[in-house]
Short mmCIF file of C-alpha atoms in Angstrom, two decimals:
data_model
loop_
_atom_site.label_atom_id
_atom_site.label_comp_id
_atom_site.label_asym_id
_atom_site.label_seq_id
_atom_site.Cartn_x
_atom_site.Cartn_y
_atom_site.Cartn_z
CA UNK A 1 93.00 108.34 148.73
CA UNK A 2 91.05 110.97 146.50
CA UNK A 3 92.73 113.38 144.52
CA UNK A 4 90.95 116.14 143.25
CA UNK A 5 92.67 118.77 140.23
CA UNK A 6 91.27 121.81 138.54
CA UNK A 7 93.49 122.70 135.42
CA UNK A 8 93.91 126.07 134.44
CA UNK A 9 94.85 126.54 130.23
CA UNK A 10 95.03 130.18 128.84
CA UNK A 11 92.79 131.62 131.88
CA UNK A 12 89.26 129.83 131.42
CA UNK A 13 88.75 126.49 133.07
CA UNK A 14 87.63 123.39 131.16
CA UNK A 15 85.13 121.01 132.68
CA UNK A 16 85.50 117.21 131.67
CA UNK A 17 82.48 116.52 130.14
CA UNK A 18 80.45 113.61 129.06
CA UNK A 19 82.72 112.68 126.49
CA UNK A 20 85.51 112.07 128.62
CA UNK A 21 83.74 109.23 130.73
CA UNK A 22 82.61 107.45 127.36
CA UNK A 23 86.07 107.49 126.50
CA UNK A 24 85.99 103.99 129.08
CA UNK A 25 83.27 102.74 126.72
CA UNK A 26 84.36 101.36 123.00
CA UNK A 27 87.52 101.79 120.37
CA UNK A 28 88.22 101.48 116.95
CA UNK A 29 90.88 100.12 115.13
CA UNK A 30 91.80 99.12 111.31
CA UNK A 31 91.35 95.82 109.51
CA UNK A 32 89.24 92.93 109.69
CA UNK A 33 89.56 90.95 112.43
CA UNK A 34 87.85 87.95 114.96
CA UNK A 35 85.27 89.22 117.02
CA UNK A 36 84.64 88.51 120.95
CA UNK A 37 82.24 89.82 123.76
CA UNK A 38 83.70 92.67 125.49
CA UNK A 39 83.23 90.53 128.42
CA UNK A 40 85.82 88.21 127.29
CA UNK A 41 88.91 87.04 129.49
CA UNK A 42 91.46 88.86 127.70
CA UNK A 43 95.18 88.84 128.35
CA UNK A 44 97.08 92.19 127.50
CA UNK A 45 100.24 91.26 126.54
CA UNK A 46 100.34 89.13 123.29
CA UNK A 47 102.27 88.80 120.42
CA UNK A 48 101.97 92.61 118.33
CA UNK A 49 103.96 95.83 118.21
CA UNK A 50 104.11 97.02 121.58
CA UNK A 51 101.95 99.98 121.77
CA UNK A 52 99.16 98.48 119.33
CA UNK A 53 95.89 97.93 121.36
CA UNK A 54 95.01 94.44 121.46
CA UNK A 55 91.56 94.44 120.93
CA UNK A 56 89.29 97.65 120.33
CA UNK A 57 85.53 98.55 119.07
CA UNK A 58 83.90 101.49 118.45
CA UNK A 59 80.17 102.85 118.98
CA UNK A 60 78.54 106.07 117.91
CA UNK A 61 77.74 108.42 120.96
CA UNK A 62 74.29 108.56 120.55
CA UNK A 63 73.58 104.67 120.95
CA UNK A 64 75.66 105.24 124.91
CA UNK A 65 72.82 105.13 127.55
CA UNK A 66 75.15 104.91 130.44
CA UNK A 67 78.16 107.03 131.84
CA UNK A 68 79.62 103.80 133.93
CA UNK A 69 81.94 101.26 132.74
CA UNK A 70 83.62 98.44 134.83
CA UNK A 71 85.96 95.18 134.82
CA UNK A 72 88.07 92.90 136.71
CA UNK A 73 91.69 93.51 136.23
CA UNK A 74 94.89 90.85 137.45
CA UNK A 75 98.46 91.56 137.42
CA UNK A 76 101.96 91.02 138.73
CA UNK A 77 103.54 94.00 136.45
CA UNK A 78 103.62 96.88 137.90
CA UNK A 79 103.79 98.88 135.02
CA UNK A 80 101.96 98.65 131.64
CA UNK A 81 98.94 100.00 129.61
CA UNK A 82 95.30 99.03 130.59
CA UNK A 83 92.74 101.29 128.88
CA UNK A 84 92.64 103.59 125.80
CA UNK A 85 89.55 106.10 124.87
CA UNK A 86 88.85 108.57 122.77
CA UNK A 87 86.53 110.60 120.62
CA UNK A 88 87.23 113.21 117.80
CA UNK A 89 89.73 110.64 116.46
CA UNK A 90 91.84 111.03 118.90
CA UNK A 91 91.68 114.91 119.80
CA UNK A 92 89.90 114.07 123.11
CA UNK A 93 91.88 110.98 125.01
CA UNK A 94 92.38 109.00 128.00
CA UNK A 95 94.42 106.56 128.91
CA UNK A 96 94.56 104.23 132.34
CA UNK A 97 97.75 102.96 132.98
CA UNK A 98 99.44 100.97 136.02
CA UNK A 99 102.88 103.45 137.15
CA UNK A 100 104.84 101.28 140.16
CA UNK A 101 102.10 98.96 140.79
CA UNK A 102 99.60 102.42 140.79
CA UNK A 103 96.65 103.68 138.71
CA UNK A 104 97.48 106.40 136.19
CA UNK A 105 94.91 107.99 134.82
CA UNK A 106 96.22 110.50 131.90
CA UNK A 107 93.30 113.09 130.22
CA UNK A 108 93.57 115.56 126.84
CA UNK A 109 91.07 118.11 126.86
CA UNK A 110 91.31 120.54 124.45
CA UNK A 111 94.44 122.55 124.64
CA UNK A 112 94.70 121.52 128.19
CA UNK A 113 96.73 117.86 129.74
CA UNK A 114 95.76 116.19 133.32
CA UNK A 115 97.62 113.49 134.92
CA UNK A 116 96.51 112.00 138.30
CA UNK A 117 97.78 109.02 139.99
CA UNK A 118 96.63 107.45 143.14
CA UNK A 119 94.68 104.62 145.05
CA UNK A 120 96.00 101.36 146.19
CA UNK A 121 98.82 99.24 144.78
CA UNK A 122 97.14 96.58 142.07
CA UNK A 123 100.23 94.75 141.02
CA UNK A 124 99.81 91.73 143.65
CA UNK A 125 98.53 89.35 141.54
CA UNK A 126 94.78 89.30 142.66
CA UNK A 127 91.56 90.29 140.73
CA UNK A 128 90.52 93.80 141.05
CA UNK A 129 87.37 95.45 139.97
CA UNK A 130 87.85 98.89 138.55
CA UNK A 131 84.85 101.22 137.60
CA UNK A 132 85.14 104.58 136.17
CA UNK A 133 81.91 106.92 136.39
CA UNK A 134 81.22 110.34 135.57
CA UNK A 135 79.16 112.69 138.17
CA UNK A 136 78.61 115.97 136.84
CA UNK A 137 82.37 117.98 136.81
CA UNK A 138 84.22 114.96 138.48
CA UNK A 139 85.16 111.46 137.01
CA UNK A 140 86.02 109.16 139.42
CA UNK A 141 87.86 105.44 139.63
CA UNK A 142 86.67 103.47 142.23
CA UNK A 143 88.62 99.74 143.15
CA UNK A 144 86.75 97.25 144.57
CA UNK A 145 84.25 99.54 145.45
CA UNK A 146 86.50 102.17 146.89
CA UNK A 147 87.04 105.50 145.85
CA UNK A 148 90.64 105.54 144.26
CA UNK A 149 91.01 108.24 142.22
CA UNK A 150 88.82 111.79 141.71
CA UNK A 151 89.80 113.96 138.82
CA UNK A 152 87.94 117.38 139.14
CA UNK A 153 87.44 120.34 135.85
CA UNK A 154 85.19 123.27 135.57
CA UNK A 155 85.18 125.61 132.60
CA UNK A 156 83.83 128.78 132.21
CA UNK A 157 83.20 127.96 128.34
CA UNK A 158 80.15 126.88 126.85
CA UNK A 159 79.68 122.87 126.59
CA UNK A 160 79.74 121.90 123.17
CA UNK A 161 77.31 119.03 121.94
CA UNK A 162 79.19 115.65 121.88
CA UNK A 163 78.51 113.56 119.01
CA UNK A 164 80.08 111.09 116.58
CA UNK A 165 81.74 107.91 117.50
CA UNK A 166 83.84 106.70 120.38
CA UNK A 167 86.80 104.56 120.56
CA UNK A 168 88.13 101.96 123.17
CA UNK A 169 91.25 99.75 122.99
CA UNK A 170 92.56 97.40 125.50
CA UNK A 171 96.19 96.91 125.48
CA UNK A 172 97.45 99.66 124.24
CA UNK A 173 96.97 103.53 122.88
CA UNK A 174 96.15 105.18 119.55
CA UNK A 175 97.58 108.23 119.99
CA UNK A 176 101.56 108.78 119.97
CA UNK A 177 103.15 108.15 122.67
CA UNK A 178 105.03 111.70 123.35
CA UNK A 179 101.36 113.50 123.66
CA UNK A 180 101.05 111.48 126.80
CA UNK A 181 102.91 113.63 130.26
CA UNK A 182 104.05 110.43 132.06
CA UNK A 183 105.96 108.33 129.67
CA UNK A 184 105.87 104.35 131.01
CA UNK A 185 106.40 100.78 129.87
CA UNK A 186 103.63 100.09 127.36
CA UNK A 187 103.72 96.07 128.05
CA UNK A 188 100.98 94.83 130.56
CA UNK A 189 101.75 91.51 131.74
CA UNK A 190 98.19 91.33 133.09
CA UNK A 191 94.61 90.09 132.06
CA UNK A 192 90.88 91.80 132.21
CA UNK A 193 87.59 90.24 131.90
CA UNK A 194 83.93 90.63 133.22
CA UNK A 195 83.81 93.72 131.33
CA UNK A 196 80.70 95.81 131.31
CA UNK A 197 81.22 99.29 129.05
CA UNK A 198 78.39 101.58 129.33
CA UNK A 199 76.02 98.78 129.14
CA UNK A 200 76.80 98.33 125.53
CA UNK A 201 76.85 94.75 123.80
CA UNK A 202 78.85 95.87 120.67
CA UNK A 203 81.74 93.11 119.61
CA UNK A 204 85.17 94.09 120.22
CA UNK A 205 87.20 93.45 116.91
CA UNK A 206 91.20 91.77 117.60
CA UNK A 207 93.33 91.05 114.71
CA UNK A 208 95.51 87.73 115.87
CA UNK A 209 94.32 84.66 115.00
CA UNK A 210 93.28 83.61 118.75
CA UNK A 211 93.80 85.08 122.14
CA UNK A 212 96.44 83.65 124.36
CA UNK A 213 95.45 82.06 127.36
CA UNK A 214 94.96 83.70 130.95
CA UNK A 215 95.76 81.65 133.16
CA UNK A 216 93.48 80.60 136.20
CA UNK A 217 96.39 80.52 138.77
CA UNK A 218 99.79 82.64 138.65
CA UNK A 219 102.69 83.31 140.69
CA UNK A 220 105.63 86.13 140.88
CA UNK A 221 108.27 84.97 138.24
CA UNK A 222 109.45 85.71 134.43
CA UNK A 223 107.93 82.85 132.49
CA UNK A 224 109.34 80.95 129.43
CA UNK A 225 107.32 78.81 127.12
CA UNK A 226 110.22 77.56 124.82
CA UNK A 227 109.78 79.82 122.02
CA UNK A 228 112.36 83.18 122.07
CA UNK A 229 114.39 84.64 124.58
CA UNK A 230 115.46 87.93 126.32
CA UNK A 231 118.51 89.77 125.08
CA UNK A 232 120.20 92.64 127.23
CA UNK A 233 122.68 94.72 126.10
CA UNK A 234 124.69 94.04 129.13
CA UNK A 235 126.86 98.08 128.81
CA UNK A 236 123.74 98.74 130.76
CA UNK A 237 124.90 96.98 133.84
CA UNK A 238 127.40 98.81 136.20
CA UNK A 239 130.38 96.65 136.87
CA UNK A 240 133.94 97.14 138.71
CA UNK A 241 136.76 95.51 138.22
CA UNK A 242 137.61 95.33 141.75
CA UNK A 243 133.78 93.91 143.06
CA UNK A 244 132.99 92.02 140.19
CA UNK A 245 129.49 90.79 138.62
CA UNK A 246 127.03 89.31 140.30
CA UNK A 247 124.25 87.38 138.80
CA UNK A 248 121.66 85.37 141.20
CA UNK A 249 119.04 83.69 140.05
CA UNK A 250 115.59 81.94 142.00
CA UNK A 251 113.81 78.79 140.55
CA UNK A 252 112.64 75.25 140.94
CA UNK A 253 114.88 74.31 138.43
CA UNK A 254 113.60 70.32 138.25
CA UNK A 255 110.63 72.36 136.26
CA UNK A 256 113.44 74.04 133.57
CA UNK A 257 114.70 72.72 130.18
CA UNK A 258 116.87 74.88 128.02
CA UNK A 259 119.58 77.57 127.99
CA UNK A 260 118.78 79.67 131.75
CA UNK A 261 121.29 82.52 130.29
CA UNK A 262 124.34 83.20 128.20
CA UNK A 263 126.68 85.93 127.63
CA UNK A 264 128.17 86.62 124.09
CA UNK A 265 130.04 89.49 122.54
CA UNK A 266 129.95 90.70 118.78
CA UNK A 267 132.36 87.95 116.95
CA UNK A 268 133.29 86.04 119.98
CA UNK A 269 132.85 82.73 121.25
CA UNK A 270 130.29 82.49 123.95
CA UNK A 271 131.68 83.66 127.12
CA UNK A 272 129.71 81.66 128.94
CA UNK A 273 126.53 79.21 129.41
CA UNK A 274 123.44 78.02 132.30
CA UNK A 275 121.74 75.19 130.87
CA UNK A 276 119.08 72.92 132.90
CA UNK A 277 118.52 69.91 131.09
CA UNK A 278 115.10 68.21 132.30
CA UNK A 279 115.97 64.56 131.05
CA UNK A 280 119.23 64.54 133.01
CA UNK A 281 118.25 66.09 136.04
CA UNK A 282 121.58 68.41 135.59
CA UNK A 283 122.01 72.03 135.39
CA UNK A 284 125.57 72.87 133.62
CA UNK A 285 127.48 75.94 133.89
CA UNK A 286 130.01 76.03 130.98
CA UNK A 287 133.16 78.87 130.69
CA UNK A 288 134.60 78.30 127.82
CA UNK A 289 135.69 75.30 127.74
CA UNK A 290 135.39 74.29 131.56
CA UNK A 291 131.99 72.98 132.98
CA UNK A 292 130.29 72.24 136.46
CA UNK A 293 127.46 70.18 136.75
CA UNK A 294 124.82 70.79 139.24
CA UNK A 295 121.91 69.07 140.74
CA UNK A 296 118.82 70.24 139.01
CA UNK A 297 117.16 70.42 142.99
CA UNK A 298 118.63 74.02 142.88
CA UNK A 299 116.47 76.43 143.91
CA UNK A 300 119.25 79.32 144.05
CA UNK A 301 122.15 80.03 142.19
CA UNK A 302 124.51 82.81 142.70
CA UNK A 303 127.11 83.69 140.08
CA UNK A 304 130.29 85.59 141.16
CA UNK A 305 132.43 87.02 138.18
CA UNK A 306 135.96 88.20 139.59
CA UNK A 307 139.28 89.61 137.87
CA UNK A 308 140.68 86.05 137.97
CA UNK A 309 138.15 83.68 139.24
CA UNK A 310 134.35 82.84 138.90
CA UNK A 311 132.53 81.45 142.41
CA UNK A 312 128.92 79.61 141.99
CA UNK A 313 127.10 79.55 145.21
CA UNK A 314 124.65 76.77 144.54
CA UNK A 315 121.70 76.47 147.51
CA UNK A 316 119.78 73.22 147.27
CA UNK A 317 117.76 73.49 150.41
CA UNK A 318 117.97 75.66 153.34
CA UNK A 319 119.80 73.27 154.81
CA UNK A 320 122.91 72.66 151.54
CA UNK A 321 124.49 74.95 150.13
CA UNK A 322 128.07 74.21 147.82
CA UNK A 323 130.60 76.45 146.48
CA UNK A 324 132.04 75.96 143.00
CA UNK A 325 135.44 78.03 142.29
CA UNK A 326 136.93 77.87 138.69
CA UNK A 327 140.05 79.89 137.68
CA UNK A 328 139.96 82.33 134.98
CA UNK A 329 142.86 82.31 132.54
CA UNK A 330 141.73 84.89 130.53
CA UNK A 331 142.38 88.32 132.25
CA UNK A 332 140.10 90.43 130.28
CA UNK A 333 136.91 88.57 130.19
CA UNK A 334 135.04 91.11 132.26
CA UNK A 335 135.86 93.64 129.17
CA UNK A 336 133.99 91.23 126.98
CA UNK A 337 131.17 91.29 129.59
CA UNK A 338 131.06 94.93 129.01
CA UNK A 339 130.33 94.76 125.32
CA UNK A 340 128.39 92.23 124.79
CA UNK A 341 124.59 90.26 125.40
CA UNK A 342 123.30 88.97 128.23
CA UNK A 343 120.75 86.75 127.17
CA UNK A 344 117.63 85.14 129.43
CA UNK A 345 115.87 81.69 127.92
CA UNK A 346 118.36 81.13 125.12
CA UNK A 347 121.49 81.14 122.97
CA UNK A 348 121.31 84.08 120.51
CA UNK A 349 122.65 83.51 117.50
CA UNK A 350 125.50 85.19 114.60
CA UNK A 351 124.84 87.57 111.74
CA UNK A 352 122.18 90.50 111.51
CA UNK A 353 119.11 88.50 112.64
CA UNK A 354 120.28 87.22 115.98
CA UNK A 355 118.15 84.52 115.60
CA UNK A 356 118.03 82.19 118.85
CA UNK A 357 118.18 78.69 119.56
CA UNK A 358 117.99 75.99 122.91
CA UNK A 359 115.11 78.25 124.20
CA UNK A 360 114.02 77.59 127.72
CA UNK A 361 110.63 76.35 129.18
CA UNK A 362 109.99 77.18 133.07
CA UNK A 363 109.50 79.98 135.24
CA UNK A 364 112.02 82.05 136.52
CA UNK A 365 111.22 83.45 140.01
CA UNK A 366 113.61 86.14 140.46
CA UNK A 367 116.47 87.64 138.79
CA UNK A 368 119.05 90.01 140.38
CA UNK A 369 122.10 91.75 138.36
CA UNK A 370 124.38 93.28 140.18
CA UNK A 371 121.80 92.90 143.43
CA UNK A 372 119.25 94.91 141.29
CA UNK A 373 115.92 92.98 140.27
CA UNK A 374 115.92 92.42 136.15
CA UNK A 375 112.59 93.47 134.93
CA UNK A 376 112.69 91.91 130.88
CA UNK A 377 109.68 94.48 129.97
CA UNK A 378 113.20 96.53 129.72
CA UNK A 379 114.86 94.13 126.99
CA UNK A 380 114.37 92.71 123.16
CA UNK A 381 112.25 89.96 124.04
CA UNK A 382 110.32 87.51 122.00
CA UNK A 383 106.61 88.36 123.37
CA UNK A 384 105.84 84.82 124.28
CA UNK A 385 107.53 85.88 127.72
CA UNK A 386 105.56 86.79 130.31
CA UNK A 387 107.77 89.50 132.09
CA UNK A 388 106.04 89.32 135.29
CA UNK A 389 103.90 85.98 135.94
CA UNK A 390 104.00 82.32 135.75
CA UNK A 391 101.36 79.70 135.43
CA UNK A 392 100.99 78.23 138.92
#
C-alpha cells in the first residue's frame, strides 16, 4: 500500500528535503562508550532507561554520498521504537516506529508534523529488510523490496543549504516524547543487523558494557532468564464479584524453574503462589496455607478465582485434563485482589524497594487476564524480560 501526504502549515507547503532522508543515516549521543560496526547484530531492547537509544553515531553532512540506507529488522512485538534521526540537534526529526505490528514513520519539518503509517504487518517473527530512500519531493520505505510507505511534501519556500552534522540512534529517540503525534510503547523487543547507512563506515558508539545476545531462533512467548520479574498493579484488571478472575496461562512447564506468578497486597501475606520447580518435576499452587501439586507436563493452566472457591483447570495433553477445586474461607479475598500486585517471574518483596526474589527461568507462551492477552511492555519489569520472544 502507498500512502502519499502533502502538509499544509501557515499556507506555503514544505518539501522534505535532503536532510530528512539522512536523518536514516548516523546519531549522536553523550559519553564515552564501546564502539561496533553499524552492521552489527544488535538487539533493541537492553538493559537502559526506556526511551534512551541504544546505540547512536553521528557524521557531518558533507562526508554523506548517498541518500539510501537499509537493514534487516526481526520481531515478535508489535509495538516499539526502531529508528531515530535528526539534524539541527534535534529541530529536524524522524522517527520509525512499529504501531500494531505496522510501520510508523513520524517527520518534524519546520513548524510543520507528518505521521504516516502503512505497509505490511512485521511483527511475525521473520527477518525483514527495510530501506528508506529519498527521490526528489517523496521519501519512501520499501520492505523486502516492496513499496510500503510514500510520504510526499512540496514547498513553495526556498531550500535552504543543509549542513552540519547528523544524528542516528537505534533503540530509541532524542527528542521528548510529547513532540512526537502518535504516542506508543518505546520498548522494541526486536533485533536489526546488516545495516548499510548511506554507505558510511563510521562506528556507532553504545554505552553498556556488551550487547545482549540476539538470538538465532525465537518463538511467540514472554521470556524469563532468572534475573527480575514483572509487577502489575492488578486495579488495572476489571473484575466482578459475581464472574470472578480468570488467569490462564500457556507453557512447557518441564522447561520452568521459579515463582510463574504471585499476588500480594500492601502489608499482607501473599495471597497466593505458582511455582514450577525443575528438580521435582512439580508445579505448586499455594493459597495461603493450602497447596496443590501438579505435574510439571502442564502445558495449560487455567485459574478460576470465585466469591467462595478457586477452580484450576490443569491440561496435560489434549487428551488429560484435571480439575482442582479448593474452598475459600476468606470471603473478601477478591478485595485484596483489587489492591494489590500481580506479579509475573517472581515474589516481590516488603518495604520501599520491592526488591524480588525466586525469579523464574523459561518462556512463557501466552498469558490471558481476564481472557485478555497480558502484554508486560505495559508493567514495571526488570529489562532482562523479553516481552515478546523466546529463545527457540
Amino acid at each position: 500500500m502507498t500512502l502519499v501526504w502533502k502538509a499544509m502549515a501557515g499556507g506555503p507547503l514544505l518539501t522534505l528535503s535532503l536532510a530528512l532522508v539522512v536523518l536514516w543515516a548516523e546519531v549522536q549521543g553523550n559519553g564515552e562508550g564501546k564502539k561496533i560496526s553499524g552492521s552489527s547484530t544488535v538487539y533493541l531492547s537492553q538493559d537502559r532507561d526506556i526511551w534512551r537509544p541504544l546505540i547512536y553515531t553521528t557524521v557531518n553532512i558533507s562526508e554523506i554520498n548517498s541518500i539510501k540506507s537499509s537493514f534487516q529488522f526481526r520481531t515478535f512485538d508489535p509495538e516499539g521504537t526502531i529508528f531515530y534521526g535528526d539534524t539541527k540537534n534535534g529541530e529536524d526529526w524522524f522517527v520509525l516506529s512499529l504501531k500494531d505490528g505496522i510501520p510508523l514513520m513520524q517527520i518534524s519539518k519546520a513548524d510543520i508534523l507528518i505521521s504516516v503509517a502503512g505497509g505490511p504487518k512485521l511483527n511475525d517473527g521473520k527477518w525483514h529488510t527495510l530501506e528508506v530512500s529519498n527521490h526528489g519531493k517523496f521519501v519512501i520505505l520499501e520492505v523486502d523490496g516492496s513499496e510500503g510507505v510514500t510520504v510526499g511534501m512540496q514547498s513553495k519556500q526556498t531550500e535552504e543549504d543543509i549542513s552540519g552534522e547528523l544524528r542516528l540512534a537505534l533503540g530509541g529517540i532524542l527528542i521528548k516524547k510529547e513532540q512526537m503525534i502518535i504516542q506508543f510503547e518505546p520498548q522494541m523487543d526486536g533485533c536489526v543487523r546488516q545495516g548499510n547507512w548511506l554507505n558510511l563506515s563510521t562506528p556507532w558508539q553504545i554505552e553498556a558494557e556488551d550487547l545482549w545476545p540476539c538470538y538465532q531462533n525465537i518463538r511467540p512467548g514472554s521470556y524469563f532468564s532468572g534475573k527480575g520479574l514483572a509487577v502489575f498493579n492488578t486495579s488495572v484488571f476489571l473484575t466482578e464479584e459475581d464472574d470472578g478472575l480468570k488467569i490462564e496461562l500457556w507453557s512447557d512447564f518441564t522447561q520452568m524453574d521459579g515463582t510463574v506468578l504471585s499476588i500480594k497486597a500492601p502489608g499482607q501475606d501473599l495471597m497466593f503462589t505458582l511455582v514450577a520447580n525443575n528438580n521435582t518435576k512439580v508445579v505448586t499452587f499455594a493459597l495461603g496455607e493450602n497447596k496443590i501439586n501438579m505435574k510439571s507436563t502442564l502445558r495449560g493452566l487455567l485459574i478460576h478465582f470465585m466469591k467462595d472457591s478457586l477452580t484450576l483447570h490443569a491440561d496435560e495433553s489434549d487428551l488429560e485434563r484435571t480439575d482442582s477445586i479448593m474452598p475459600v474461607n476468606h470471603p473478601g479475598y477478591l478485595t485484596t485482589w483489587r489492591e494489590g500486585h500481580l506479579t509475573v517471574g517472581g515474589l516481590l518483596g516488603d518495604g520501599e524497594d520491592n526488591v524480588g526474589s525466586q525469579f523464574l527461568t523459561g518462556c512463557l507462551r501466552k498469558i490471558q487476564v481476564q481472557e485478555k492477552d497480558l502484554d508486560l511492555d505495559f508493567a514495571v519489569k526488570h529489562m532482562s524480560i523479553s516481552s515478546h520472544s523466546c529463545p527457540a
